[in-house]
Short mmCIF file of C-alpha atoms in Angstrom, two decimals:
data_model
loop_
_atom_site.label_atom_id
_atom_site.label_comp_id
_atom_site.label_asym_id
_atom_site.label_seq_id
_atom_site.Cartn_x
_atom_site.Cartn_y
_atom_site.Cartn_z
CA UNK A 1 -62.35 112.30 -25.23
CA UNK A 2 -63.56 111.50 -21.73
CA UNK A 3 -61.69 112.39 -18.60
CA UNK A 4 -61.02 108.69 -17.88
CA UNK A 5 -59.37 108.25 -21.29
CA UNK A 6 -57.25 111.34 -20.73
CA UNK A 7 -56.12 110.07 -17.31
CA UNK A 8 -55.25 106.63 -18.75
CA UNK A 9 -53.32 108.23 -21.57
CA UNK A 10 -51.47 110.54 -19.17
CA UNK A 11 -50.60 107.63 -16.87
CA UNK A 12 -49.49 105.46 -19.78
CA UNK A 13 -47.33 108.27 -21.14
CA UNK A 14 -45.80 108.89 -17.74
CA UNK A 15 -44.96 105.17 -17.27
CA UNK A 16 -43.49 104.97 -20.77
CA UNK A 17 -41.22 107.92 -20.04
CA UNK A 18 -40.28 106.49 -16.63
CA UNK A 19 -39.51 103.13 -18.23
CA UNK A 20 -37.30 104.78 -20.86
CA UNK A 21 -35.47 106.74 -18.18
CA UNK A 22 -34.91 103.58 -16.08
CA UNK A 23 -33.56 101.74 -19.12
CA UNK A 24 -31.18 104.60 -19.94
CA UNK A 25 -30.07 104.72 -16.31
CA UNK A 26 -29.22 101.00 -16.32
CA UNK A 27 -27.30 101.49 -19.57
CA UNK A 28 -25.38 104.47 -18.19
CA UNK A 29 -24.35 102.42 -15.12
CA UNK A 30 -23.15 99.45 -17.17
CA UNK A 31 -19.49 100.53 -17.37
CA UNK A 32 -19.25 100.23 -13.57
CA UNK A 33 -21.46 97.12 -13.25
CA UNK A 34 -23.45 99.05 -10.65
CA UNK A 35 -27.17 98.66 -9.98
CA UNK A 36 -29.40 101.73 -9.64
CA UNK A 37 -29.73 101.03 -5.89
CA UNK A 38 -25.97 100.87 -5.49
CA UNK A 39 -25.59 104.06 -7.51
CA UNK A 40 -28.11 105.84 -5.32
CA UNK A 41 -26.28 104.66 -2.19
CA UNK A 42 -22.97 105.97 -3.54
CA UNK A 43 -24.71 109.28 -4.29
CA UNK A 44 -26.09 109.57 -0.76
CA UNK A 45 -22.69 108.83 0.74
CA UNK A 46 -21.06 111.29 -1.66
CA UNK A 47 -23.46 114.04 -0.60
CA UNK A 48 -23.74 113.30 3.14
CA UNK A 49 -20.42 111.67 4.02
CA UNK A 50 -20.33 108.74 6.41
CA UNK A 51 -23.72 107.70 7.80
CA UNK A 52 -25.19 104.86 9.80
CA UNK A 53 -26.77 102.07 7.75
CA UNK A 54 -30.25 102.98 9.04
CA UNK A 55 -29.78 106.57 7.90
CA UNK A 56 -28.69 105.33 4.48
CA UNK A 57 -31.84 103.17 4.33
CA UNK A 58 -33.97 106.23 5.13
CA UNK A 59 -32.33 108.29 2.39
CA UNK A 60 -32.84 105.44 -0.09
CA UNK A 61 -36.39 104.79 1.14
CA UNK A 62 -35.70 101.08 1.52
CA UNK A 63 -35.85 98.61 4.41
CA UNK A 64 -32.77 98.49 6.64
CA UNK A 65 -32.18 94.85 5.61
CA UNK A 66 -32.12 95.90 1.94
CA UNK A 67 -29.64 98.67 2.78
CA UNK A 68 -27.43 96.08 4.46
CA UNK A 69 -27.41 94.05 1.24
CA UNK A 70 -26.50 97.13 -0.82
CA UNK A 71 -23.72 98.01 1.64
CA UNK A 72 -22.43 94.42 1.62
CA UNK A 73 -22.27 94.42 -2.20
CA UNK A 74 -20.50 97.79 -2.31
CA UNK A 75 -18.08 96.76 0.43
CA UNK A 76 -17.22 93.54 -1.43
CA UNK A 77 -16.32 95.71 -4.44
CA UNK A 78 -14.16 98.00 -2.32
CA UNK A 79 -16.39 101.05 -2.83
CA UNK A 80 -17.49 101.52 0.79
CA UNK A 81 -16.20 100.56 4.19
CA UNK A 82 -17.78 100.12 7.58
CA UNK A 83 -16.20 102.04 10.46
CA UNK A 84 -16.96 102.15 14.18
CA UNK A 85 -19.05 105.16 15.16
CA UNK A 86 -16.85 107.19 17.55
CA UNK A 87 -19.99 108.58 19.21
CA UNK A 88 -21.47 105.11 19.91
CA UNK A 89 -19.21 102.08 19.97
CA UNK A 90 -22.20 99.78 19.33
CA UNK A 91 -22.97 101.56 16.04
CA UNK A 92 -21.36 101.39 12.62
CA UNK A 93 -20.84 104.07 10.01
CA UNK A 94 -20.65 103.50 6.26
CA UNK A 95 -18.24 105.65 4.23
CA UNK A 96 -16.96 105.80 0.67
CA UNK A 97 -13.46 104.52 0.02
CA UNK A 98 -11.16 106.43 -2.31
CA UNK A 99 -12.30 104.12 -5.12
CA UNK A 100 -15.91 104.70 -4.08
CA UNK A 101 -15.37 108.46 -4.34
CA UNK A 102 -13.86 108.04 -7.80
CA UNK A 103 -16.70 105.82 -9.03
CA UNK A 104 -19.35 108.02 -7.43
CA UNK A 105 -17.93 111.12 -9.14
CA UNK A 106 -17.76 109.35 -12.52
CA UNK A 107 -21.32 108.07 -12.19
CA UNK A 108 -22.59 111.53 -11.20
CA UNK A 109 -20.96 113.01 -14.34
CA UNK A 110 -22.40 110.25 -16.54
CA UNK A 111 -25.88 110.67 -15.03
CA UNK A 112 -25.70 114.45 -15.53
CA UNK A 113 -24.78 113.93 -19.20
CA UNK A 114 -27.56 111.36 -19.55
CA UNK A 115 -30.10 113.79 -18.07
CA UNK A 116 -28.91 116.53 -20.42
CA UNK A 117 -29.47 114.21 -23.38
CA UNK A 118 -32.80 112.93 -22.07
CA UNK A 119 -34.26 116.37 -21.33
CA UNK A 120 -32.15 118.28 -23.85
CA UNK A 121 -34.94 118.83 -26.37
CA UNK A 122 -36.94 120.76 -23.74
CA UNK A 123 -36.32 124.47 -23.48
CA UNK A 124 -35.53 126.01 -20.08
CA UNK A 125 -39.16 127.01 -19.47
CA UNK A 126 -40.40 123.48 -20.13
CA UNK A 127 -37.67 121.98 -17.92
CA UNK A 128 -38.58 124.31 -15.08
CA UNK A 129 -42.28 123.51 -15.45
CA UNK A 130 -41.62 119.76 -15.61
CA UNK A 131 -39.43 119.98 -12.51
CA UNK A 132 -42.15 121.92 -10.68
CA UNK A 133 -44.81 119.37 -11.66
CA UNK A 134 -42.66 116.39 -10.67
CA UNK A 135 -41.80 117.93 -7.29
CA UNK A 136 -45.52 118.47 -6.72
CA UNK A 137 -46.32 114.86 -7.63
CA UNK A 138 -43.47 113.54 -5.48
CA UNK A 139 -45.08 115.30 -2.53
#
């Protein structure tokens, strides 16, 4: 087996696993009719509290305009609200509503259970090694 074949096989295997994980993520979010981007935004707000839209975009690694669309969708559903920034009256903060907190907590529990099922056949040593490798690749 040549090195090129090994690299192709490794890349193909990685993408197959990533695709499976994305599919399972979409399925786990179905009860809330939430997209992965919306779920990630709820998670950021759950971890960091109220933030400016630009800060949310940075955490999500998306364009500010895309973050505005995510915020608009979540606000329409009553999961987030925009508030004036007391430190800068020209700025806006985005915060979870009570319903947003409830949904965010439920999604976090469902995602944790999904991850346990997905990675459950790996022993602790393999999980730790996989986590180390993925953190290295993420940079």
